[in-house]
Coordinates of C-alpha atoms in Angstrom, one line a residue:
Chain A
X240 CA 154.0 14.2 -196.3
X241 CA 151.9 16.7 -194.4
X242 CA 149.2 15.0 -191.9
X243 CA 147.7 17.8 -190.0
X244 CA 144.8 17.6 -188.1
X245 CA 141.9 19.2 -189.3
X246 CA 140.6 21.9 -187.4
X247 CA 138.3 20.7 -184.3
X248 CA 135.0 22.6 -184.1
X249 CA 135.2 24.2 -180.7
X250 CA 137.8 24.9 -178.5
X251 CA 136.5 25.6 -175.1
X252 CA 137.9 23.4 -172.4
X253 CA 134.2 21.8 -172.3
X254 CA 134.2 20.9 -176.2
X255 CA 137.6 19.7 -175.8
X256 CA 136.7 17.3 -172.5
X257 CA 133.9 16.1 -174.9
X258 CA 136.2 15.2 -177.7
X259 CA 138.6 13.5 -175.4
X260 CA 135.8 11.3 -173.6
X261 CA 134.6 10.3 -177.1
X262 CA 137.9 9.4 -178.2
X263 CA 138.6 7.4 -174.7
X264 CA 135.4 6.1 -173.7
X265 CA 136.8 4.5 -170.6
X266 CA 138.3 7.4 -168.8
X267 CA 134.8 8.5 -167.1
X268 CA 134.4 5.2 -165.7
X269 CA 137.8 5.3 -164.8
X270 CA 137.6 8.6 -163.0
X271 CA 134.2 7.1 -161.3
X272 CA 136.0 4.1 -160.0
X273 CA 139.2 5.9 -158.7
X274 CA 137.1 8.7 -157.0
X275 CA 134.6 6.3 -155.3
X276 CA 137.6 4.0 -154.1
X277 CA 139.4 7.3 -152.6
X278 CA 135.9 8.4 -151.2
X279 CA 134.9 5.0 -149.5
X280 CA 138.4 4.6 -148.4
X281 CA 138.3 7.8 -146.1
X282 CA 134.8 6.8 -145.0
X283 CA 136.1 3.4 -143.9
X284 CA 139.5 1.9 -142.9
X285 CA 138.2 -1.6 -144.0
X286 CA 137.6 -0.8 -147.5
X287 CA 140.8 -0.5 -149.2
X288 CA 142.2 -3.5 -147.2
X289 CA 143.4 -6.4 -149.5
X290 CA 141.1 -8.8 -148.1
X291 CA 138.1 -6.2 -148.7
X292 CA 139.3 -5.6 -152.2
X293 CA 139.7 -9.4 -153.1
X294 CA 136.0 -9.9 -151.7
X295 CA 134.8 -7.1 -154.2
X296 CA 136.3 -8.9 -157.1
X297 CA 134.7 -12.2 -156.2
X298 CA 131.2 -10.4 -155.6
X299 CA 131.5 -8.9 -159.2
X300 CA 132.9 -12.0 -160.9
X301 CA 129.7 -13.6 -162.3
X302 CA 128.0 -10.0 -163.3
X303 CA 131.2 -9.2 -165.0
X304 CA 131.2 -12.4 -167.0
X305 CA 127.7 -12.2 -168.0
X306 CA 128.7 -8.2 -168.8
X307 CA 131.3 -9.6 -171.4
X308 CA 128.4 -11.2 -173.2
X309 CA 126.1 -8.4 -172.8
X310 CA 128.9 -5.8 -174.1
X311 CA 129.2 -7.9 -177.5
X312 CA 125.3 -7.6 -177.7
X313 CA 125.2 -3.9 -177.1
X314 CA 127.7 -3.1 -179.4
X315 CA 125.6 -4.6 -182.1
X316 CA 122.8 -2.4 -181.0
X317 CA 120.8 -5.1 -179.4
X318 CA 120.2 -6.0 -175.8
X319 CA 120.3 -9.4 -174.2
X320 CA 117.7 -9.6 -171.4
X321 CA 118.4 -13.5 -171.3
X322 CA 121.6 -13.7 -170.2
X323 CA 121.1 -14.5 -166.3
X324 CA 118.3 -17.0 -167.3
X325 CA 120.7 -18.9 -169.7
X326 CA 123.4 -18.9 -166.8
X327 CA 120.8 -20.2 -164.4
X328 CA 119.6 -22.8 -167.0
X329 CA 123.4 -23.9 -167.7
X330 CA 123.8 -24.1 -164.0
X331 CA 121.2 -26.0 -163.3
X332 CA 121.6 -28.5 -166.2
X333 CA 125.3 -28.9 -165.2
X334 CA 124.2 -29.2 -161.6
X335 CA 122.2 -32.1 -162.4
X336 CA 124.4 -33.9 -164.9
X337 CA 127.5 -33.5 -162.4
X338 CA 125.4 -34.3 -159.4
X339 CA 122.9 -36.6 -159.3
X340 CA 123.7 -38.2 -162.8
X341 CA 127.6 -38.0 -161.7
X342 CA 129.1 -37.3 -165.1
X343 CA 132.6 -36.4 -165.4
X344 CA 132.8 -32.8 -164.4
X345 CA 134.9 -31.6 -167.7
X346 CA 132.3 -33.1 -169.7
X347 CA 129.6 -31.4 -167.7
X348 CA 131.5 -28.2 -168.2
X349 CA 131.9 -28.6 -171.8
X350 CA 128.3 -29.5 -172.2
X351 CA 127.3 -26.4 -170.4
X352 CA 129.0 -24.4 -172.7
X353 CA 127.5 -26.2 -175.9
X354 CA 124.2 -25.3 -173.8
X355 CA 124.9 -22.0 -173.4
X356 CA 125.9 -21.6 -177.1
X357 CA 122.6 -23.7 -178.4
X358 CA 120.6 -21.0 -176.0
X359 CA 122.4 -18.1 -177.7
X360 CA 121.5 -19.6 -181.0
X361 CA 118.1 -19.5 -180.2
X362 CA 118.5 -15.6 -179.5
X363 CA 120.4 -15.2 -182.6
X364 CA 117.5 -17.2 -184.6
X365 CA 114.7 -14.9 -183.2
X366 CA 116.8 -11.7 -184.0
X367 CA 118.6 -12.5 -187.5
X368 CA 115.9 -14.8 -189.0
X369 CA 112.5 -14.1 -187.5
X370 CA 113.5 -10.4 -187.5
X371 CA 112.3 -9.8 -183.8
X372 CA 113.6 -6.7 -181.8
X373 CA 116.4 -7.9 -179.7
X374 CA 114.3 -6.7 -176.7
X375 CA 111.0 -8.8 -177.4
X376 CA 113.1 -11.7 -178.7
X377 CA 115.1 -11.7 -175.3
X378 CA 112.3 -11.0 -173.4
X379 CA 110.6 -14.0 -174.8
X380 CA 113.9 -16.3 -174.1
X381 CA 114.3 -15.3 -170.7
X382 CA 110.8 -16.8 -169.6
X383 CA 111.6 -19.5 -171.5
X384 CA 114.7 -20.4 -170.0
X385 CA 113.8 -19.9 -166.4
X386 CA 110.9 -22.2 -166.7
X387 CA 113.0 -24.8 -168.7
X388 CA 115.4 -24.5 -165.9
X389 CA 112.8 -24.9 -163.2
X390 CA 111.0 -27.8 -165.1
X391 CA 114.7 -30.0 -165.7
X392 CA 115.7 -29.4 -161.9
X393 CA 112.1 -29.5 -160.5
X394 CA 113.4 -26.5 -158.7
X395 CA 115.9 -28.3 -156.5
X396 CA 119.2 -27.4 -155.8
X397 CA 122.6 -29.4 -156.0
X398 CA 124.5 -28.5 -153.3
X399 CA 128.5 -28.4 -154.1
X400 CA 129.5 -31.4 -151.9
X401 CA 127.5 -33.5 -154.4
X402 CA 129.0 -31.9 -157.3
X403 CA 131.7 -33.3 -159.2
X404 CA 134.8 -31.2 -158.0
X405 CA 135.6 -29.6 -161.3
X406 CA 132.4 -27.9 -161.3
X407 CA 133.3 -26.2 -158.2
X408 CA 136.9 -25.6 -159.3
X409 CA 136.1 -21.7 -160.0
X410 CA 135.9 -21.3 -156.1
X411 CA 139.4 -22.4 -155.4
X412 CA 141.4 -19.7 -153.6
X413 CA 144.6 -18.8 -153.7
X414 CA 146.7 -15.9 -152.1
X415 CA 149.0 -13.6 -154.0
X416 CA 150.5 -11.4 -151.0
X417 CA 147.5 -10.3 -149.2
X418 CA 144.9 -10.8 -151.7
X419 CA 143.0 -13.9 -152.1
X420 CA 141.8 -14.7 -155.1
X421 CA 139.7 -17.5 -156.9
X422 CA 140.0 -19.4 -159.9
X423 CA 136.5 -17.8 -160.8
X424 CA 138.4 -14.3 -160.9
X425 CA 141.2 -15.8 -163.0
X426 CA 138.5 -17.1 -165.5
X427 CA 136.9 -13.5 -165.4
X428 CA 140.2 -11.9 -166.3
X429 CA 141.3 -14.3 -168.8
X430 CA 137.8 -14.0 -170.8
X431 CA 138.1 -10.2 -170.8
X432 CA 141.5 -10.5 -172.2
X433 CA 140.6 -12.9 -175.2
X434 CA 137.2 -11.0 -175.8
X435 CA 138.9 -7.9 -175.5
X436 CA 141.5 -8.8 -178.0
X437 CA 138.9 -10.2 -180.5
X438 CA 137.0 -7.0 -180.3
X439 CA 139.8 -4.5 -180.5
X440 CA 142.4 -6.6 -182.9
X441 CA 140.4 -8.6 -185.2
X442 CA 138.3 -8.0 -188.1
X443 CA 135.4 -9.7 -186.5
X444 CA 135.6 -7.1 -183.7
X445 CA 135.6 -4.2 -186.4
X446 CA 132.5 -6.0 -188.1
X447 CA 130.8 -5.9 -184.7
X448 CA 131.4 -2.4 -184.2
X449 CA 130.4 -1.6 -187.8
X450 CA 127.0 -3.6 -187.6
X451 CA 125.8 -1.8 -184.6
X452 CA 126.9 1.4 -185.8
X453 CA 124.7 1.0 -189.0
X454 CA 123.8 -2.3 -190.1
X455 CA 122.4 -1.4 -193.6
X456 CA 125.9 0.6 -194.1
X457 CA 127.9 -2.2 -192.8
X458 CA 125.8 -4.8 -195.2
X459 CA 126.6 -2.6 -198.2
X460 CA 130.1 -2.5 -197.3
X461 CA 129.8 -6.3 -198.0
X462 CA 130.2 -7.4 -194.2
X463 CA 127.9 -10.2 -193.5
X464 CA 126.2 -8.6 -191.0
X465 CA 123.4 -11.6 -190.5
X466 CA 126.4 -13.8 -189.6
X467 CA 128.1 -11.2 -187.2
X468 CA 124.8 -10.8 -185.3
X469 CA 124.7 -14.7 -185.3
X470 CA 128.1 -14.8 -183.8
X471 CA 127.6 -12.1 -181.2
X472 CA 124.6 -13.9 -179.8
X473 CA 126.0 -17.6 -179.6
X474 CA 129.2 -16.1 -178.2
X475 CA 127.2 -14.5 -175.3
X476 CA 125.5 -17.6 -174.8
X477 CA 128.6 -19.5 -174.3
X478 CA 130.2 -16.8 -172.0
X479 CA 126.7 -17.3 -169.8
X480 CA 127.8 -20.9 -170.1
X481 CA 131.1 -19.9 -168.2
X482 CA 129.3 -17.5 -166.1
X483 CA 127.2 -20.4 -164.9
X484 CA 130.5 -22.4 -164.0
X485 CA 131.6 -19.4 -162.1
X486 CA 128.5 -19.1 -160.1
X487 CA 128.2 -22.4 -159.0
X488 CA 131.7 -22.0 -157.5
X489 CA 130.6 -18.7 -156.0
X490 CA 127.2 -19.7 -154.6
X491 CA 128.8 -23.3 -153.6
X492 CA 125.7 -25.1 -155.4
X493 CA 123.6 -25.3 -158.6
X494 CA 120.5 -23.5 -157.5
X495 CA 117.8 -21.7 -158.9
X496 CA 117.6 -19.0 -156.4
X497 CA 120.8 -17.2 -157.1
X498 CA 121.5 -14.4 -158.9
X499 CA 117.9 -13.3 -160.0
X500 CA 119.2 -9.8 -160.6
X501 CA 121.9 -10.8 -162.8
X502 CA 120.3 -9.8 -166.1
X503 CA 119.7 -6.1 -164.9
X504 CA 123.1 -6.1 -163.3
X505 CA 124.9 -7.1 -166.4
X506 CA 123.3 -4.2 -168.5
X507 CA 124.0 -1.9 -165.6
X508 CA 127.7 -2.6 -165.6
X509 CA 127.7 -2.2 -169.5
X510 CA 125.9 1.4 -169.5
X511 CA 128.1 2.6 -166.5
X512 CA 131.1 1.2 -168.6
X513 CA 130.6 3.8 -171.2
X514 CA 129.1 1.4 -174.2
X515 CA 126.1 3.3 -176.0
X516 CA 123.0 1.4 -175.9
X517 CA 122.6 2.9 -179.5
X518 CA 125.4 0.3 -180.7
X519 CA 128.8 0.7 -182.3
X520 CA 130.5 2.8 -179.6
X521 CA 132.2 1.2 -176.2
X522 CA 135.0 -0.5 -175.0
X523 CA 135.0 -3.9 -173.1
X524 CA 137.4 -2.4 -170.5
X525 CA 134.7 0.0 -169.6
X526 CA 132.4 -2.8 -168.8
X527 CA 134.8 -4.2 -166.4
X528 CA 135.3 -0.9 -164.7
X529 CA 131.2 -0.6 -164.9
X530 CA 130.9 -4.3 -163.0
X531 CA 133.8 -3.1 -160.6
X532 CA 132.1 0.3 -159.8
X533 CA 128.8 -1.4 -159.0
X534 CA 130.5 -3.7 -156.7
X535 CA 132.6 -0.8 -155.2
X536 CA 129.5 1.1 -154.4
X537 CA 127.5 -1.6 -152.8
X538 CA 130.6 -3.1 -150.8
X539 CA 131.5 0.6 -149.9
X540 CA 128.1 1.7 -148.8
X541 CA 127.2 -1.7 -147.1
X542 CA 130.6 -0.7 -144.9
X543 CA 129.4 2.6 -144.3
X544 CA 126.4 0.8 -143.2
X545 CA 123.8 2.1 -145.5
X546 CA 120.8 0.2 -146.1
X547 CA 120.7 -1.8 -149.3
X548 CA 117.7 0.3 -150.6
X549 CA 120.1 3.3 -150.5
X550 CA 122.6 1.5 -152.5
X551 CA 120.3 0.6 -155.1
X552 CA 119.1 4.3 -155.2
X553 CA 123.0 5.0 -155.7
X554 CA 123.3 2.7 -158.4
X555 CA 120.0 4.1 -160.3
X556 CA 121.6 7.6 -160.1
X557 CA 124.8 6.2 -161.5
X558 CA 123.0 4.6 -164.5
X559 CA 121.2 7.9 -165.2
X560 CA 124.5 9.9 -164.9
X561 CA 126.2 7.4 -167.3
X562 CA 123.6 7.5 -170.0
X563 CA 123.1 11.3 -169.9
X564 CA 127.1 11.6 -170.3
X565 CA 127.1 9.2 -173.7
X566 CA 123.8 11.4 -174.8
X567 CA 126.1 14.3 -174.2
X568 CA 129.1 13.0 -175.8
X569 CA 127.3 11.6 -178.9
X570 CA 125.5 15.0 -179.3
X571 CA 128.9 16.9 -179.4
X572 CA 130.6 14.6 -182.1
X573 CA 127.7 13.6 -184.7
X574 CA 126.7 17.2 -185.5
X575 CA 128.4 18.4 -188.7
Chain B
X86 CA 141.0 21.4 -214.6
X87 CA 140.3 20.5 -218.2
X88 CA 137.9 17.8 -219.3
X89 CA 140.0 14.7 -220.5
X90 CA 138.3 13.1 -223.3
X91 CA 139.9 9.9 -224.2
X92 CA 139.7 10.1 -227.7
X93 CA 139.7 6.5 -228.6
X94 CA 136.6 5.9 -226.7
X95 CA 133.0 6.6 -228.5
X96 CA 135.1 8.2 -231.4
X97 CA 132.1 7.5 -233.4
X98 CA 129.5 6.7 -231.1
X99 CA 126.7 4.8 -233.2
X100 CA 123.4 6.6 -233.5
X101 CA 121.4 3.6 -232.9
X102 CA 119.3 3.2 -229.9
X103 CA 121.4 0.2 -228.8
X104 CA 124.5 2.2 -229.5
X105 CA 127.8 0.8 -228.6
X106 CA 131.3 1.8 -228.5
X107 CA 133.5 1.3 -231.6
X108 CA 136.0 -1.3 -231.6
X109 CA 134.0 -4.4 -231.0
X110 CA 135.2 -4.8 -227.5
X111 CA 133.5 -7.4 -225.2
X112 CA 131.2 -5.6 -222.4
X113 CA 132.7 -5.7 -218.7
X114 CA 129.3 -6.2 -217.4
X115 CA 126.6 -7.5 -219.4
X116 CA 122.9 -7.7 -217.7
X117 CA 120.0 -9.1 -219.4
X118 CA 116.3 -9.1 -218.2
X119 CA 116.9 -7.8 -214.7
X120 CA 113.2 -8.0 -213.0
X121 CA 112.2 -7.1 -209.4
X122 CA 108.7 -6.7 -208.3
X123 CA 107.9 -5.9 -204.8
X124 CA 104.4 -7.5 -204.3
X125 CA 102.3 -5.8 -206.8
X126 CA 104.8 -3.1 -207.6
X127 CA 107.1 -3.9 -210.7
X128 CA 110.4 -1.8 -209.6
X129 CA 112.2 -3.2 -212.7
X130 CA 110.5 -4.9 -215.7
X131 CA 113.4 -6.7 -217.6
X132 CA 116.2 -4.1 -217.6
X133 CA 119.3 -4.6 -220.0
X134 CA 122.6 -2.9 -219.6
X135 CA 125.7 -3.1 -221.1
X136 CA 129.0 -1.5 -219.7
X137 CA 132.8 -1.5 -221.7
X138 CA 135.7 -0.9 -220.4
X139 CA 137.1 2.4 -220.7
X140 CA 133.8 4.3 -220.6
X141 CA 131.3 6.5 -218.5
X142 CA 127.9 5.0 -218.8
X143 CA 125.3 7.4 -217.4
X144 CA 122.1 6.0 -215.9
X145 CA 119.4 8.6 -216.0
X146 CA 115.9 8.9 -215.2
X147 CA 112.8 10.4 -213.4
X148 CA 112.3 9.7 -209.6
X149 CA 110.9 6.0 -209.5
X150 CA 112.3 5.0 -212.9
X151 CA 114.2 2.2 -211.2
X152 CA 117.7 3.4 -211.4
X153 CA 118.8 2.9 -207.8
X154 CA 116.9 -0.4 -207.7
X155 CA 118.8 -1.6 -210.8
X156 CA 122.2 -0.8 -209.7
X157 CA 121.3 -2.4 -206.3
X158 CA 121.0 -5.4 -208.5
X159 CA 124.1 -5.3 -209.8
X160 CA 125.8 -4.8 -206.4
X161 CA 124.0 -7.5 -204.6
X162 CA 122.2 -5.1 -202.3
X163 CA 118.8 -6.2 -204.2
X164 CA 118.6 -9.6 -205.2
X165 CA 116.7 -9.6 -208.6
X166 CA 114.1 -11.9 -209.2
X167 CA 115.0 -12.9 -212.7
X168 CA 117.8 -11.9 -215.1
X169 CA 121.4 -12.8 -215.5
X170 CA 124.3 -10.8 -214.9
X171 CA 127.6 -11.6 -217.1
X172 CA 131.1 -9.8 -215.9
X173 CA 133.9 -10.3 -218.4
X174 CA 131.6 -12.7 -220.1
X175 CA 131.4 -15.2 -217.2
X176 CA 128.1 -15.2 -215.6
X177 CA 128.1 -14.4 -211.9
X178 CA 125.7 -14.8 -209.0
X179 CA 125.4 -11.7 -207.1
X180 CA 123.4 -12.7 -204.0
X181 CA 125.4 -10.2 -201.7
X182 CA 127.6 -7.2 -201.7
X183 CA 130.5 -9.1 -201.3
X184 CA 130.1 -11.3 -204.4
X185 CA 129.9 -7.6 -206.6
X186 CA 133.2 -6.7 -204.5
X187 CA 134.6 -10.2 -205.4
X188 CA 133.7 -9.5 -209.2
X189 CA 135.9 -6.2 -209.2
X190 CA 132.5 -3.9 -208.6
X191 CA 132.7 -1.1 -206.2
X192 CA 129.9 1.1 -205.6
X193 CA 129.2 4.5 -203.8
X194 CA 125.7 4.3 -202.8
X195 CA 123.6 7.6 -202.7
X196 CA 123.3 6.8 -198.6
X197 CA 126.9 6.2 -197.9
X198 CA 127.7 2.9 -196.4
X199 CA 130.1 4.1 -194.0
X200 CA 130.3 3.5 -190.3
X201 CA 130.4 6.8 -188.6
X202 CA 131.8 5.4 -185.5
X203 CA 134.8 3.9 -187.1
X204 CA 138.0 6.0 -188.6
X205 CA 138.6 6.4 -192.1
X206 CA 141.5 3.9 -192.6
X207 CA 139.1 1.3 -190.8
X208 CA 136.1 2.5 -193.0
X209 CA 138.4 2.0 -196.3
X210 CA 139.4 -1.4 -195.2
X211 CA 136.1 -2.6 -193.7
X212 CA 135.4 -5.9 -195.3
X213 CA 138.9 -6.6 -196.8
X214 CA 141.2 -5.8 -193.5
X215 CA 144.7 -6.8 -193.6
X216 CA 146.0 -9.4 -191.0
X217 CA 149.4 -9.2 -189.6
X218 CA 152.1 -11.8 -191.2
X219 CA 152.8 -14.7 -189.4
X220 CA 151.5 -16.3 -186.3
X221 CA 149.7 -13.1 -185.0
X222 CA 147.7 -12.8 -188.2
X223 CA 146.7 -16.8 -189.1
X224 CA 146.2 -17.8 -185.5
X225 CA 145.2 -14.8 -183.6
X226 CA 143.6 -13.3 -186.7
X227 CA 145.2 -9.9 -185.5
X228 CA 144.7 -7.0 -187.6
X229 CA 147.7 -5.0 -189.1
X230 CA 146.4 -1.6 -188.1
X231 CA 149.7 0.4 -189.3
X232 CA 149.6 -1.1 -192.7
X233 CA 145.9 -0.5 -193.1
X234 CA 146.8 3.3 -192.1
X235 CA 149.6 3.6 -194.4
X236 CA 148.2 2.3 -197.0
X237 CA 144.9 4.1 -196.4
X238 CA 147.3 7.3 -196.5
X239 CA 148.7 6.3 -199.9
X240 CA 145.7 5.8 -201.6
X241 CA 143.8 9.1 -200.4
X242 CA 147.1 10.7 -201.4
X243 CA 147.2 9.0 -204.7
X244 CA 143.6 10.2 -205.5
X245 CA 144.7 13.6 -204.7
X246 CA 141.8 14.0 -202.2
X247 CA 143.4 17.0 -199.6
X248 CA 140.3 17.2 -197.7
X249 CA 141.2 13.9 -195.9
X250 CA 144.0 14.5 -193.7
X251 CA 144.1 12.9 -190.4
X252 CA 143.1 9.2 -191.6
X253 CA 142.6 8.0 -188.0
X254 CA 139.5 10.6 -187.6
X255 CA 136.1 9.1 -187.0
X256 CA 134.1 9.4 -190.1
X257 CA 131.3 11.3 -188.0
X258 CA 133.6 14.0 -187.3
X259 CA 133.8 14.7 -191.2
X260 CA 131.5 17.0 -193.0
X261 CA 129.2 15.7 -196.1
X262 CA 131.7 16.3 -198.5
X263 CA 134.4 14.5 -196.5
X264 CA 132.5 11.7 -196.0
X265 CA 131.6 11.4 -199.5
X266 CA 135.1 11.5 -200.6
X267 CA 135.8 8.6 -198.3
X268 CA 133.4 6.8 -200.0
X269 CA 134.3 7.6 -203.3
X270 CA 138.0 7.1 -202.4
X271 CA 137.0 3.3 -201.3
X272 CA 135.3 2.6 -204.5
X273 CA 138.0 3.8 -206.7
X274 CA 141.0 2.4 -204.7
X275 CA 139.5 -1.3 -204.7
X276 CA 137.4 -1.0 -207.8
X277 CA 139.3 -3.5 -210.4
X278 CA 136.8 -3.8 -213.2
X279 CA 133.8 -1.3 -212.6
X280 CA 132.9 1.5 -210.3
X281 CA 129.3 2.5 -209.7
X282 CA 128.3 5.9 -208.5
X283 CA 124.9 6.8 -207.1
X284 CA 124.7 10.7 -207.1
X285 CA 128.0 11.0 -206.2
X286 CA 127.9 14.8 -206.4
X287 CA 124.5 15.2 -205.1
X288 CA 125.8 16.5 -201.4
X289 CA 129.3 18.4 -202.5
X290 CA 130.1 21.7 -203.3
X291 CA 131.4 22.8 -206.8
X292 CA 135.1 22.1 -206.0
X293 CA 134.4 18.9 -204.4
X294 CA 132.1 17.7 -207.2
X295 CA 134.6 18.6 -209.8
X296 CA 137.1 16.5 -207.9
X297 CA 134.8 13.3 -207.6
X298 CA 134.4 13.8 -211.7
X299 CA 138.2 14.2 -212.0
X300 CA 138.4 11.0 -210.3
X301 CA 135.9 9.4 -212.6
X302 CA 137.8 10.6 -215.8
X303 CA 140.8 9.0 -214.0
X304 CA 139.1 5.8 -213.8
X305 CA 138.0 5.9 -217.5
X306 CA 141.8 6.3 -218.4
X307 CA 142.5 3.3 -216.3
X308 CA 140.3 1.3 -218.6
X309 CA 137.7 0.9 -215.7
X310 CA 133.8 1.0 -216.5
X311 CA 131.8 3.5 -214.8
X312 CA 128.5 3.7 -214.1
X313 CA 127.3 7.1 -213.1
X314 CA 124.0 8.1 -211.9
X315 CA 122.9 11.6 -212.0
X316 CA 120.3 13.9 -212.0
X317 CA 122.8 16.9 -213.0
X318 CA 122.3 16.8 -216.8
X319 CA 124.9 19.1 -217.4
X320 CA 127.2 16.9 -215.7
X321 CA 126.1 13.9 -217.4
X322 CA 126.5 15.5 -220.9
X323 CA 129.8 16.5 -219.9
X324 CA 131.6 13.2 -218.8
X325 CA 129.3 10.4 -220.0
X326 CA 130.3 8.5 -223.4
X327 CA 126.8 7.0 -223.2
X328 CA 123.7 7.7 -221.6
X329 CA 121.4 4.8 -220.7
X330 CA 117.7 6.3 -220.3
X331 CA 115.6 4.6 -217.6
X332 CA 111.7 5.0 -217.6
X333 CA 109.1 3.2 -215.6
X334 CA 111.5 0.2 -214.6
X335 CA 112.7 -0.4 -218.3
X336 CA 115.4 0.9 -220.5
X337 CA 114.0 3.7 -222.8
X338 CA 117.1 3.9 -225.0
X339 CA 120.6 4.4 -224.6
X340 CA 122.1 7.6 -226.2
X341 CA 125.0 9.7 -226.9
X342 CA 125.8 13.3 -225.8
X343 CA 127.5 13.6 -229.7
X344 CA 124.4 12.5 -231.4
X345 CA 121.5 13.6 -229.3
X346 CA 120.7 17.0 -227.4
X347 CA 120.1 17.4 -223.7
X348 CA 116.6 18.3 -224.7
X349 CA 115.9 15.2 -226.8
X350 CA 117.2 13.0 -223.7
X351 CA 115.2 14.7 -221.3
X352 CA 112.2 14.3 -223.7
X353 CA 112.5 10.6 -223.8
X354 CA 113.1 10.4 -219.9
X355 CA 109.8 12.0 -219.1
X356 CA 108.2 9.7 -221.9
X357 CA 107.5 13.0 -224.2
X358 CA 109.2 11.2 -226.9
X359 CA 110.5 7.7 -227.7
X360 CA 113.7 6.3 -229.7
X361 CA 112.7 4.5 -232.7
X362 CA 114.9 1.7 -233.9
X363 CA 117.6 3.8 -235.4
X364 CA 117.7 5.9 -232.5
X365 CA 115.7 8.8 -233.8
X366 CA 113.9 10.6 -231.2
X367 CA 110.0 10.7 -232.3
X368 CA 107.4 12.6 -230.1
X369 CA 105.4 10.0 -228.5
X370 CA 101.1 9.7 -228.6
X371 CA 101.7 9.9 -224.7
X372 CA 101.1 13.1 -223.2
X373 CA 104.5 14.6 -221.7
X374 CA 104.5 14.0 -217.8
X375 CA 105.8 17.4 -216.9
X376 CA 109.1 19.3 -217.5
X377 CA 112.1 18.3 -215.2
X378 CA 114.4 20.6 -214.0

């Protein structure tokens, strides 16, 4: 059997790089993360200390979780502006049931996951049945979920001390060597492993990619694209429920005032992680790297006593660079 | 490559307008009264079709005659308003592409239904992935990527497609002809009863076109039914056993290359002539709607 590679168009170093980045989309965020960590490590003695690295992990946990749901949606060529709102809605409902109403914590968490799935189901209904563009559909539900959260909670926070211990279990810390991790961080890694496996090793994952790549073509191939899209939005909702649980642990309360930027931060992590907003391209591992990059930049610049405004500026530049890189990679490979 | 003509097929193609192959075999696909309207626009006005095993049925017609809509009704891409479809004598409800695939009908669409970012092997097995044996497949639902690649390689080789060599290559890195080859390979490899090809050679060069038509001939020899939609009259007359002419959303008639000339066929297709009950071509009163290329 002669399996020879076809002659690749282009053999300049730049074109080879383009091809490599196309085949291995996690390389560029990995390089950015390593370089950034090295630079911040040189700039500040504290940056690379285990305590600081542990802190970064805890800081990015919630966004990293939301970004898992966001990645699934973006892979289907959609976008979910409502992930942060879903999380806050679930967090407040969990706070109400687990606090004043005194429900059992495990039941409340399960309830929260169901509520997240239900909220995701509403997005799925609007996108798949009513055929609204995902941007519009989730812009609408973003406002609805935030309003619902405030109506249901009356805008009140429930402090962690009033909550069933299981709801703040995600804040439980333990040490591995000099590193201090929380159960929330473990939860994040578990979700990445499970969803990453599903995306890369199962037919469902292939169908997510195929649907995002070219929905009409995927439909003609026999893929039930509406079902695939529905599963994506519902799963994203459930993951937002998990993020709500992590958020309560992280903040130490169920409060409507936390994580206001979570929506955009989740999209930032996805984009910097190399997933294409045009759908069908990207890796979940890239999203984890993207979330870490944002965390490393914010933390590193803060240690260098750079004003928070400049941190935001740096993130903005990163986003534009990441998307430009994606465009360049795509341009090089789709021509034939 | 010489043209294979199956001597048993079409030995005495009936000259009638509803010509059927000899042997009295039961049709593989039997469509009756397929109609589809988009608002006030009637795309299909009660179209019939019979496809027999081991034959190539060409479907021709001017632009807008309803060829593509019609085959989409057979493949589940479009749901007809009325009409019935029987496969092997059994009425089937084809509501989505997977239903047609389950019935053994594979299709190569004109706008190829491939996922550009996924590799060749994945595309071949899209929608019918192979899972790993045992726990990893049944519980973890894990894909058997090596098995799919191995089978994809075998299928591509069996079909004699030499232009696809690296089965792990993304489809978007392929040329138009190579993409067409992937789509055709998928249909040919998995079609168990019938294969429908919508303009399969439109994007191809001479050599690649010939290769696709060789595959069509192989399918016929294997006893499958092939529906071939093509604008290329030369191609149609060379390979088809029967030719169904579509005009204005209806079946204008069925002819055979053995009993009708290309000029006659084109005349029926453009409305310059009609077929009478005995399959004779009679000039129509209607003014000819122009020549076709």
